[in-house]
Short mmCIF file of C-alpha atoms and ligand atoms in Angstrom, two decimals:
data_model
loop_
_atom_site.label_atom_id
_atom_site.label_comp_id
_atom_site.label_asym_id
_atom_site.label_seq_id
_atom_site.Cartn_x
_atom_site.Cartn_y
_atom_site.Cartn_z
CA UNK A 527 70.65 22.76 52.08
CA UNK A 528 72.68 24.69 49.30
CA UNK A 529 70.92 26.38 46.38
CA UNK A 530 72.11 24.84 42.57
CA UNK A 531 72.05 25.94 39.25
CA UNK A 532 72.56 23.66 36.32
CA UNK A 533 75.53 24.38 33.87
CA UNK A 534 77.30 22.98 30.84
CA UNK A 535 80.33 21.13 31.67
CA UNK A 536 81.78 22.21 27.97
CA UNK A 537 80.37 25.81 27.25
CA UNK A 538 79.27 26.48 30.97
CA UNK A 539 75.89 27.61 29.52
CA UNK A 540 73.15 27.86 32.21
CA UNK A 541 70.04 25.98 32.16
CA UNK A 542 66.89 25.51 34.20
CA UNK A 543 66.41 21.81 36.63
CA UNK A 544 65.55 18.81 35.23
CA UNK A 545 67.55 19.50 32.41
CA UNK A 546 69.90 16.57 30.79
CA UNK A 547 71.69 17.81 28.38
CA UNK A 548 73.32 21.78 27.28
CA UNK A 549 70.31 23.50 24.37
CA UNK A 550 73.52 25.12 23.45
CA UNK A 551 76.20 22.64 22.82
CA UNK A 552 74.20 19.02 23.83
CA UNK A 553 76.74 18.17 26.35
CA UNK A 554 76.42 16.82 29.70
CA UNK A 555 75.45 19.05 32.54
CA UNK A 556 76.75 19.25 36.24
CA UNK A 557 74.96 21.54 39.09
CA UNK A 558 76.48 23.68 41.09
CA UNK A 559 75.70 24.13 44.30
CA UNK A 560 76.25 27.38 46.74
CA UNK A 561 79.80 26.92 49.01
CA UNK A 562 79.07 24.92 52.54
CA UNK A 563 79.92 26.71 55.78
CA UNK A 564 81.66 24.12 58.81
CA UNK A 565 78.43 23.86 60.45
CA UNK A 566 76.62 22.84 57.16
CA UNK A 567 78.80 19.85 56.86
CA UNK A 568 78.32 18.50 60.11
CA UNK A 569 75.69 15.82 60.82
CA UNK A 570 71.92 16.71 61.27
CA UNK A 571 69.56 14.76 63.39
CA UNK A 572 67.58 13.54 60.20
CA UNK A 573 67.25 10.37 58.96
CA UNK A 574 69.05 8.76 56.21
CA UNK A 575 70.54 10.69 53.19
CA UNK A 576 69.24 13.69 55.34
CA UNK A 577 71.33 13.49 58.34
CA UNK A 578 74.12 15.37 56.19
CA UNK A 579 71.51 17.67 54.50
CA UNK A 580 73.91 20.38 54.21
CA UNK A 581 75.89 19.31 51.67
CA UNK A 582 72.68 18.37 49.42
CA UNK A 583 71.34 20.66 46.56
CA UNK A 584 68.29 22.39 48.11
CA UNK A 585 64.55 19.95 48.41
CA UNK A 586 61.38 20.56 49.83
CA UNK A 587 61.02 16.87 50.42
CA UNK A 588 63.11 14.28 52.33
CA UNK A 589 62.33 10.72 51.24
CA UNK A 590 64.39 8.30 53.02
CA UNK A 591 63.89 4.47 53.56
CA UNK A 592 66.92 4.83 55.90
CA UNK A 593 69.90 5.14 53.37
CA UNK A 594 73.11 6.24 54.34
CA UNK A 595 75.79 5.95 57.12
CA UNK A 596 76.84 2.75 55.68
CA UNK A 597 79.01 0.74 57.89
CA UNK A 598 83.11 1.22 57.43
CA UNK A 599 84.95 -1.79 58.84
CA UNK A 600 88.64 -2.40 59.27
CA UNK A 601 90.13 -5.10 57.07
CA UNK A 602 92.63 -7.06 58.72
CA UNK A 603 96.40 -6.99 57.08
CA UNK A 604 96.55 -10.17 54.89
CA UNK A 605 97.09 -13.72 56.79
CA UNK A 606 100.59 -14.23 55.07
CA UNK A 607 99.44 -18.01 54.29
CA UNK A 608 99.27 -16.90 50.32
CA UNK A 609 95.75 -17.12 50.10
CA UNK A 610 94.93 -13.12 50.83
CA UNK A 611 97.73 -11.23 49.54
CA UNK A 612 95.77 -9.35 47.42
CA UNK A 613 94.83 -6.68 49.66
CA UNK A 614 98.16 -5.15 49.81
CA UNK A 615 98.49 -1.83 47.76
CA UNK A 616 102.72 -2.01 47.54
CA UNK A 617 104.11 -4.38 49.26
CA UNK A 618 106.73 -2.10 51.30
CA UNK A 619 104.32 0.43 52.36
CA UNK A 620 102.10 -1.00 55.64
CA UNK A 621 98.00 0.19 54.29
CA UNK A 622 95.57 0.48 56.61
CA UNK A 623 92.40 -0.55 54.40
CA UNK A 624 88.93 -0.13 55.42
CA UNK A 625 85.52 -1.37 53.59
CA UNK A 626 82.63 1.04 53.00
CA UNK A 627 79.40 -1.04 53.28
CA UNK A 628 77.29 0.75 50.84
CA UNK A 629 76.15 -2.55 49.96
CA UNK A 630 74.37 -1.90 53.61
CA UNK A 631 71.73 0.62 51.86
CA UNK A 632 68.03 -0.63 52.01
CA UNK A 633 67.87 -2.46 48.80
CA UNK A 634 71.13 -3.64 48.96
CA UNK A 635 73.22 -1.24 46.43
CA UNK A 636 74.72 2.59 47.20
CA UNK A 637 72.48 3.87 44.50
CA UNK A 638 69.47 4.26 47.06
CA UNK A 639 71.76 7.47 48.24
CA UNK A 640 70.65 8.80 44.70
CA UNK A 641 67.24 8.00 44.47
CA UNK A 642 66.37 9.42 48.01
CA UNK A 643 67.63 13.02 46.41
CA UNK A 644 65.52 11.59 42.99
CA UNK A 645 62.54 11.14 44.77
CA UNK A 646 62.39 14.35 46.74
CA UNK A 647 62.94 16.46 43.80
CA UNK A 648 60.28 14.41 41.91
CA UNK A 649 57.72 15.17 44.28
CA UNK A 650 58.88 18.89 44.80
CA UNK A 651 58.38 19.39 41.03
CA UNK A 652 54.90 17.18 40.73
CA UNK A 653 55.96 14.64 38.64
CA UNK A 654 54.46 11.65 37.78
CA UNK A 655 57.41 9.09 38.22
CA UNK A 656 61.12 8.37 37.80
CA UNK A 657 62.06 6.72 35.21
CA UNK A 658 65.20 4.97 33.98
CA UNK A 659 67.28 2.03 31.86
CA UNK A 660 68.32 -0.44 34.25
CA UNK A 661 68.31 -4.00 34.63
CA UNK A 662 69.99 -4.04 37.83
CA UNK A 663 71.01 -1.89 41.23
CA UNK A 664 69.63 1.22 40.01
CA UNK A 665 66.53 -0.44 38.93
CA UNK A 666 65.42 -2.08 41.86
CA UNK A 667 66.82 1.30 43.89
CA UNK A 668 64.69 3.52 41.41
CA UNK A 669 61.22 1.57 42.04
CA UNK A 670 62.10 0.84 45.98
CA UNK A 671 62.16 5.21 46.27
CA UNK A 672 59.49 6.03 44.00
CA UNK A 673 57.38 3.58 46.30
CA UNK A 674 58.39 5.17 49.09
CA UNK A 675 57.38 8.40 48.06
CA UNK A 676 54.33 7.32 46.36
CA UNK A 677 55.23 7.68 42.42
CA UNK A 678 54.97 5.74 39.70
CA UNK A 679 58.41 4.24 38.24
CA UNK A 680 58.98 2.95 34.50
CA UNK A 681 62.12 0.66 33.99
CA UNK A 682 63.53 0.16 30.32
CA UNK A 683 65.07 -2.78 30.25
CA UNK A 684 66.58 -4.45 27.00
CA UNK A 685 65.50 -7.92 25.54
CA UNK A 686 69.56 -8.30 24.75
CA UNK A 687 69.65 -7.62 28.57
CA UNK A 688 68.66 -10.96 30.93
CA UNK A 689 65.74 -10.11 32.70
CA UNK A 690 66.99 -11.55 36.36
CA UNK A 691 66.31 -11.14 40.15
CA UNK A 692 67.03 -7.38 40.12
CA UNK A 693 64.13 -6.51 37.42
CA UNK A 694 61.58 -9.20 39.26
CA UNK A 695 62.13 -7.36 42.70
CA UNK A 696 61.18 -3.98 40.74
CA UNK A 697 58.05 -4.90 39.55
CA UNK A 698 57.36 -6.04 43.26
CA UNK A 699 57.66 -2.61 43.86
CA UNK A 700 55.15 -1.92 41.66
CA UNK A 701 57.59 -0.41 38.78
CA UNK A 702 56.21 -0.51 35.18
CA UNK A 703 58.86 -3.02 33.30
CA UNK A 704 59.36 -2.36 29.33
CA UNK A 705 61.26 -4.34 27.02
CA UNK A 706 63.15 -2.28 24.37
CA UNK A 707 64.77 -4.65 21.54
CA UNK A 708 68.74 -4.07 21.45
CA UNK A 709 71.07 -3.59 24.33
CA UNK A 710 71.39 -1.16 27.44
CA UNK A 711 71.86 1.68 24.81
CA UNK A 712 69.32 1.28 23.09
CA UNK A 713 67.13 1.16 26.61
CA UNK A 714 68.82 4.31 27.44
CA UNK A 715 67.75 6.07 24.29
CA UNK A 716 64.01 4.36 25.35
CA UNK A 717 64.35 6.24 28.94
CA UNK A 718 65.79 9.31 27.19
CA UNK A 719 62.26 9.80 24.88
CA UNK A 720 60.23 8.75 28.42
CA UNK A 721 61.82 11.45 30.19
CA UNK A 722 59.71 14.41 28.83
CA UNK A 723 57.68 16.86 31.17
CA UNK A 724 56.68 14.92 33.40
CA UNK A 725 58.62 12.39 34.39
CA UNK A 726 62.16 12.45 36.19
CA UNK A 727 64.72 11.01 34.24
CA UNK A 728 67.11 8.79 37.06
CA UNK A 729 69.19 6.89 34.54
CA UNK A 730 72.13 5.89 36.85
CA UNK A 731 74.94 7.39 34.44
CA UNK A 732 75.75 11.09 34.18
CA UNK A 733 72.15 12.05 32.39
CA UNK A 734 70.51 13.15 35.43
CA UNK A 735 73.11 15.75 37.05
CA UNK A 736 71.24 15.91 40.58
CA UNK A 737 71.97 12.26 41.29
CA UNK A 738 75.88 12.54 41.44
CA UNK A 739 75.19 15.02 44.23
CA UNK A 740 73.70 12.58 46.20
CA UNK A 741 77.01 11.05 47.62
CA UNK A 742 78.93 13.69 48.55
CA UNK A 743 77.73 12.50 51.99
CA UNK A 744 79.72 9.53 51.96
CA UNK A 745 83.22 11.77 52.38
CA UNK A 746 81.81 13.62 55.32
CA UNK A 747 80.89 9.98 56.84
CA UNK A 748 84.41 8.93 56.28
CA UNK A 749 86.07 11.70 57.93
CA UNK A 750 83.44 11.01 61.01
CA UNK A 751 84.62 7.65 61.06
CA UNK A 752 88.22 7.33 60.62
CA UNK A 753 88.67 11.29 62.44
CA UNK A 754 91.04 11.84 59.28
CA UNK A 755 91.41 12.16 55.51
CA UNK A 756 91.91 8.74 54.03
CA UNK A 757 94.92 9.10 51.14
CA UNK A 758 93.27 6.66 48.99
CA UNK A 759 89.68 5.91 47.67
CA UNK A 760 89.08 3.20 45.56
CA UNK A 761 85.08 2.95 43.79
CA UNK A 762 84.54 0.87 41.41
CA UNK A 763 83.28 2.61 38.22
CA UNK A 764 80.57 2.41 35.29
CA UNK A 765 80.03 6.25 34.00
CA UNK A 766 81.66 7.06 37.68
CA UNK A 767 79.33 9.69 39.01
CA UNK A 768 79.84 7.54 42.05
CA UNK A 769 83.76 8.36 42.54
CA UNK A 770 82.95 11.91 41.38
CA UNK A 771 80.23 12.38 44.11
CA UNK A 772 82.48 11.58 47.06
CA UNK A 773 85.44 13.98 45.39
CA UNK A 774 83.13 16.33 45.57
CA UNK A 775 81.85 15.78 49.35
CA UNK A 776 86.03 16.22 50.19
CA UNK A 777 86.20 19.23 48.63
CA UNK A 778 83.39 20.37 50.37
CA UNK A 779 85.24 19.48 53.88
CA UNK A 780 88.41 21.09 52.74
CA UNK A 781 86.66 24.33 51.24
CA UNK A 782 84.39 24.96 54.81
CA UNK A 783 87.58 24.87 56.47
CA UNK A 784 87.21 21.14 58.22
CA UNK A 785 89.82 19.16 56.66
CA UNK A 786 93.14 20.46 54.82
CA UNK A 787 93.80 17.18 52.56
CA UNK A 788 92.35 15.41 49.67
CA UNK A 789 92.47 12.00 48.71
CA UNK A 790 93.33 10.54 45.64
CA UNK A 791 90.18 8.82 44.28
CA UNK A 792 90.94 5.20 41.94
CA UNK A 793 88.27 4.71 39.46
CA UNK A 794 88.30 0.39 38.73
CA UNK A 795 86.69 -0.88 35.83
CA UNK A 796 86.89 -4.88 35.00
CA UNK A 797 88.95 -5.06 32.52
CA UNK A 798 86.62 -7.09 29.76
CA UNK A 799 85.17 -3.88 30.01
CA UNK A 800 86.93 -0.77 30.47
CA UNK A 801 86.44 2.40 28.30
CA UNK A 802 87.61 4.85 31.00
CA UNK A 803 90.71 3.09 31.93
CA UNK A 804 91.74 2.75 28.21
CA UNK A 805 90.45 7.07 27.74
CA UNK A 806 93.04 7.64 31.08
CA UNK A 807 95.64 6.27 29.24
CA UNK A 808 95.17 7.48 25.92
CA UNK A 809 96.89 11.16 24.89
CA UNK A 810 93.05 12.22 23.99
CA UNK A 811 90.50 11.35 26.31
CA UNK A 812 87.79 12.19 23.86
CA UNK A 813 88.79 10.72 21.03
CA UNK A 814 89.56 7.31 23.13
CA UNK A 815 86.28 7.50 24.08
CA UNK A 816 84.40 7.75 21.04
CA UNK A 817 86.37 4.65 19.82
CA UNK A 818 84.07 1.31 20.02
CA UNK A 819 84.74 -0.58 22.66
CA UNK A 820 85.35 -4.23 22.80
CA UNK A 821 83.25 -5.96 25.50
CA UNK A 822 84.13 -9.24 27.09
CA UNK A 823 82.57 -11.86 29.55
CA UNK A 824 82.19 -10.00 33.40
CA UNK A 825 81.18 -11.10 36.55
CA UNK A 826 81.20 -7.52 37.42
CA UNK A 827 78.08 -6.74 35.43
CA UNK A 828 76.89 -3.56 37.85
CA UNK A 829 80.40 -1.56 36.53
CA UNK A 830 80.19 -2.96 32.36
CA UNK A 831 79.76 0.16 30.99
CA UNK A 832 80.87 0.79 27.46
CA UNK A 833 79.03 4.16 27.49
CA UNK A 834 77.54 3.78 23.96
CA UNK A 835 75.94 7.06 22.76
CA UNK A 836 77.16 9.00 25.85
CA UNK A 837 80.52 8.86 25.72
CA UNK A 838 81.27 12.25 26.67
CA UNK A 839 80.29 11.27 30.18
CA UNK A 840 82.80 9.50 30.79
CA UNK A 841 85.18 12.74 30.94
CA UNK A 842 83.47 13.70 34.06
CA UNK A 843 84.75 10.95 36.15
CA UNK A 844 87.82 11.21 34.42
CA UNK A 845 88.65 15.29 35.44
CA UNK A 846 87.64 14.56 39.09
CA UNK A 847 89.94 11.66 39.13
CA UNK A 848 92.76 13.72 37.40
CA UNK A 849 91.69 16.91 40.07
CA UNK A 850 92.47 13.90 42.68
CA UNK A 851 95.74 13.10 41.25
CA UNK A 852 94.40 9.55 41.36
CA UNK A 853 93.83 7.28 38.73
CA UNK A 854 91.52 4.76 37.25
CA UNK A 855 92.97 1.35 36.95
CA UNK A 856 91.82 -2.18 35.73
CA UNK A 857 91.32 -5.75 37.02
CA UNK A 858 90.81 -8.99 35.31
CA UNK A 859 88.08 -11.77 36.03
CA UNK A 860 90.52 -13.62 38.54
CA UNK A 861 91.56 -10.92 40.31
CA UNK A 862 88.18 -10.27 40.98
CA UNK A 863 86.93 -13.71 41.95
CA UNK A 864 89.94 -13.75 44.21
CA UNK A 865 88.69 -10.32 46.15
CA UNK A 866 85.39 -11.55 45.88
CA UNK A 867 86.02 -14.79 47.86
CA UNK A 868 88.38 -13.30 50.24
CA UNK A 869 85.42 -10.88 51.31
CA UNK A 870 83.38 -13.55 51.93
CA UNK A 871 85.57 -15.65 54.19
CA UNK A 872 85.55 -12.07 56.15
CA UNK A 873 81.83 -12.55 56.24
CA UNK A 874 81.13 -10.01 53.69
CA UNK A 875 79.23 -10.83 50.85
CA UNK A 876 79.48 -8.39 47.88
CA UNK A 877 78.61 -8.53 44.60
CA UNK A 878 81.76 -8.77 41.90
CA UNK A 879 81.78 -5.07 40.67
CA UNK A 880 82.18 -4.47 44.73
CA UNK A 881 84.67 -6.52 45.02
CA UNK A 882 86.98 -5.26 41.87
CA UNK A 883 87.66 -2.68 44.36
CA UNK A 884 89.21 -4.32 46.49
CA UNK A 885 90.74 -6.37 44.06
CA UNK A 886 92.60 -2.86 42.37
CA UNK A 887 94.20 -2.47 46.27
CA UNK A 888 96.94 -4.36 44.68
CA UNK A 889 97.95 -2.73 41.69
CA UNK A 890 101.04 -0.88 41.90
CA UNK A 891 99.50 1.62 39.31
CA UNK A 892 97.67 3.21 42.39
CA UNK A 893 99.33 6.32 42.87
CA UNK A 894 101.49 7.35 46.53
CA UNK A 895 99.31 9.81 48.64
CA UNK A 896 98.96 13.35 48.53
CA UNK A 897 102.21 14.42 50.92
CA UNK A 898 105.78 15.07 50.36
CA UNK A 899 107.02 11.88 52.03
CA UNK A 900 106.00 8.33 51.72
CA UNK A 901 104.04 7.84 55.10
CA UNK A 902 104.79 4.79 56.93
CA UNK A 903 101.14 4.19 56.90
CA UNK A 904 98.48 4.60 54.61
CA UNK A 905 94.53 5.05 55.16
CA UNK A 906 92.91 3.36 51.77
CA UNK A 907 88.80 2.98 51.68
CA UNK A 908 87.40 0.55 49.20
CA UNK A 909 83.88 1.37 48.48
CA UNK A 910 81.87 -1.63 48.03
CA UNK A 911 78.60 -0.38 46.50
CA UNK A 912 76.33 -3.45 45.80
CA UNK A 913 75.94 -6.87 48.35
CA UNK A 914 76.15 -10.01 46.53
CA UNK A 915 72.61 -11.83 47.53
CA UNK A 916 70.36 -10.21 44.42
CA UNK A 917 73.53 -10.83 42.05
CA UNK A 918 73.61 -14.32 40.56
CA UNK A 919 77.26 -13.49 39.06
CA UNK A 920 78.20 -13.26 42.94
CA UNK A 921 77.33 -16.83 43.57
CA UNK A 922 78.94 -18.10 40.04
CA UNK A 923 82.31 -16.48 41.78
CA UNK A 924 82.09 -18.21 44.82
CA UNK A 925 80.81 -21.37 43.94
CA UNK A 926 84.30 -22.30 41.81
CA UNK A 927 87.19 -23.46 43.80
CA UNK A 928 89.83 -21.89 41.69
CA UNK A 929 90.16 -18.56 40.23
CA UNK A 930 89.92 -20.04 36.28
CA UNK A 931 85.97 -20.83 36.42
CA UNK A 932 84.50 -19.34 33.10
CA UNK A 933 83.04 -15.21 33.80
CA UNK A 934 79.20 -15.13 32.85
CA UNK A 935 78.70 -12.50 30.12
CA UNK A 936 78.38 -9.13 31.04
CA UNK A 937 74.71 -7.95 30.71
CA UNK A 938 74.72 -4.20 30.81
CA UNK A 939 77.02 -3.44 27.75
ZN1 ZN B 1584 77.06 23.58 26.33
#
């Protein structure tokens, strides 16, 4: 396990961990962690997040409900009968496009990679609890790990919010459920004042700088299964630390010497919602993403983020995806419904903000891969980080027969 130190992303001032935010300059923080060696990026024989331990920030504990190595599945080419086109990224180059099943993880959602790491550096620093805004993946994650490892867990949820599924199955947990009037940002302000001495902050954005760390495992498990470099990645993106995790894990392959490519990472937003798309487009990514944003009716409520009073974390995702030379792209409600049902014909069930990613595999905005010629083939891996059976919206997509069925409102926004 590597040794970390937190730092300022803006002034690069140095701070002690948990911190959230730079004393200095009050922006976000990122840890750094010491370089990996080959043999610290190979696979341990410990369970769950732990079986790639070397690539982790350093923890005296190892909670695990048996997270990780997620399934990757081929996707068959499209059945040219006009019904599954979608999944081609240009239509002259042949992709080869797998699935990542993080929607595999014990409760259902990729964010139980985080709260494994959460947990384990909750209990190494005696805390009472994790706590966090949610009203969805992260919250039923949060109070599933702090369970596990015997804490307490407070969820902040907003009245403006709809109290569904997701919150029910965290108080069966045992999490503490509080209603803050307003929306998610004024619940994240709520978990912000909670967070104190001693209690661990998890909010599922940037706040917490040890949980992006979390899935650099995921790269290292998709060089083990596909024995190369994919050229594309496409997650699907709220705040991002997500997409900026697994950038991270390549760089960590290339850097120890096991791998000499990189992929380009594709950030997808829906587009009734999409802050960092309209930031990666703009001459000024800070200014764009200061501006208000306009939020519209989602299915794809897990990745409606209009960052609201933590803007500046946005730039994170958007500097790893640049670092990539990737990009972050948009899809609209159909699009998504489209993906959506098309997974679920293949037997996979995912919930909507899963399946924009698969739905952005056809936008010709994707950039070529990283290599002086066009290959004839290309490796593209579509992360699909929550399953659709605790997402209502997933159900509302696939109960329509066409594509033009009204979105439900976005919740998280
Ligand atoms: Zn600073």
């Amino acid at each position: 396990m590597r040794e970390f130190t937190a730092r300022c992303v803006r002034c690069r001032h140095r701070t002690g961990f948990p911190g959230y935010r730079c004393p200095a300059c009050g922006s976000p923080l990122a840890l750094e962690l010491a370089p990996v060696s080959a043999a610290d990026c190979r696979p341990t024989p410990q369970a769950g997040l732990w079986r790639y331990a070397g690539l982790l920030p350093r923890t005296g504990h190892a909670v695990t409900l048996g997270e990780g190595t997620t399934p990757l599945l081929p996707m068959a080419p499209p059945r040219h009968d006009g019904a599954d086109d979608h999944v081609n990224v240009h239509s002259d180059v042949h992709t080869d496009v797998h699935i990542k099943l993080e929607s595999l993880n014990p409760s259902l959602s990729f964010k139980d990679r985080a709260m494994a790491l959460a947990a384990s550096a909750a209990l190494d620093r005696g805390l009472d609890g994790l706590v966090l805004a949610s009203t969805g993946n992260a919250a039923v994650s949060a109070a599933a790990y702090a369970a596990a490892a015997g804490l307490r867990c407070r969820v902040f949820c907003a009245t403006g919010s709809r109290a569904d599924a997701k919150v029910e199955t965290a108080r069966a947990h045992g999490a503490e459920v509080e209603l803050v009037d307003g929306d998610y940002s004024d619940a994240y302000a709520a978990a912000t004042r909670a967070e104190g001495e001693s209690w661990l902050n998890v909010t599922t954005t940037y706040r917490n700088p040890l949980l992006t760390e979390a899935y650099r495992p995921i790269a290292a498990e998709l060089v083990e299964d596909l024995g190369a470099v994919p050229d594309v990645v496409v997650v699907p993106v709220g705040a991002g630390p997500l997409l900026r995790g697994i950038w991270l894990g390549f760089t960590d392959l290339r850097d120890a010497g096991l791998t000499t490519s990189l992929p380009r990472m594709v950030g997808v937003q829906a587009q009734a919602c999409a802050p960092l798309v309209r930031a990666w487009n703009a001459a000024d990514w800070e200014s764009s993403l200061r501006e208000p944003v306009a939020v519209g009716p989602t299915a794809a409520t897990a990745i409606a983020d209009a960052l609201r009073g933590y803007e500046d974390e946005g730039l994170l995702t958007l500097a790893a995806t640049r670092d990539s030379g990737g990009a972050v792209v948009a899809v609209d409600e159909p699009a998504i419904t489209a993906a959506g049902r098309d997974l679920a014909r293949r037997g996979v069930f995912v919930e909507p903000a899963a399946a924009a990613a698969v739905a952005a595999l056809r936008i010709s905005a994707v950039p070529a891969p990283h290599t002086s010629a066009v290959p004839s083939r290309w490796r593209a891996v579509a992360v699909l980080t929550g399953h659709g059976a605790k997402e209502p919206s997933a159900l509302a997509v696939l109960a329509g027969q066409g594509a033009e069925e009204p979105p439900i409102p976005g919740r998280n926004a």
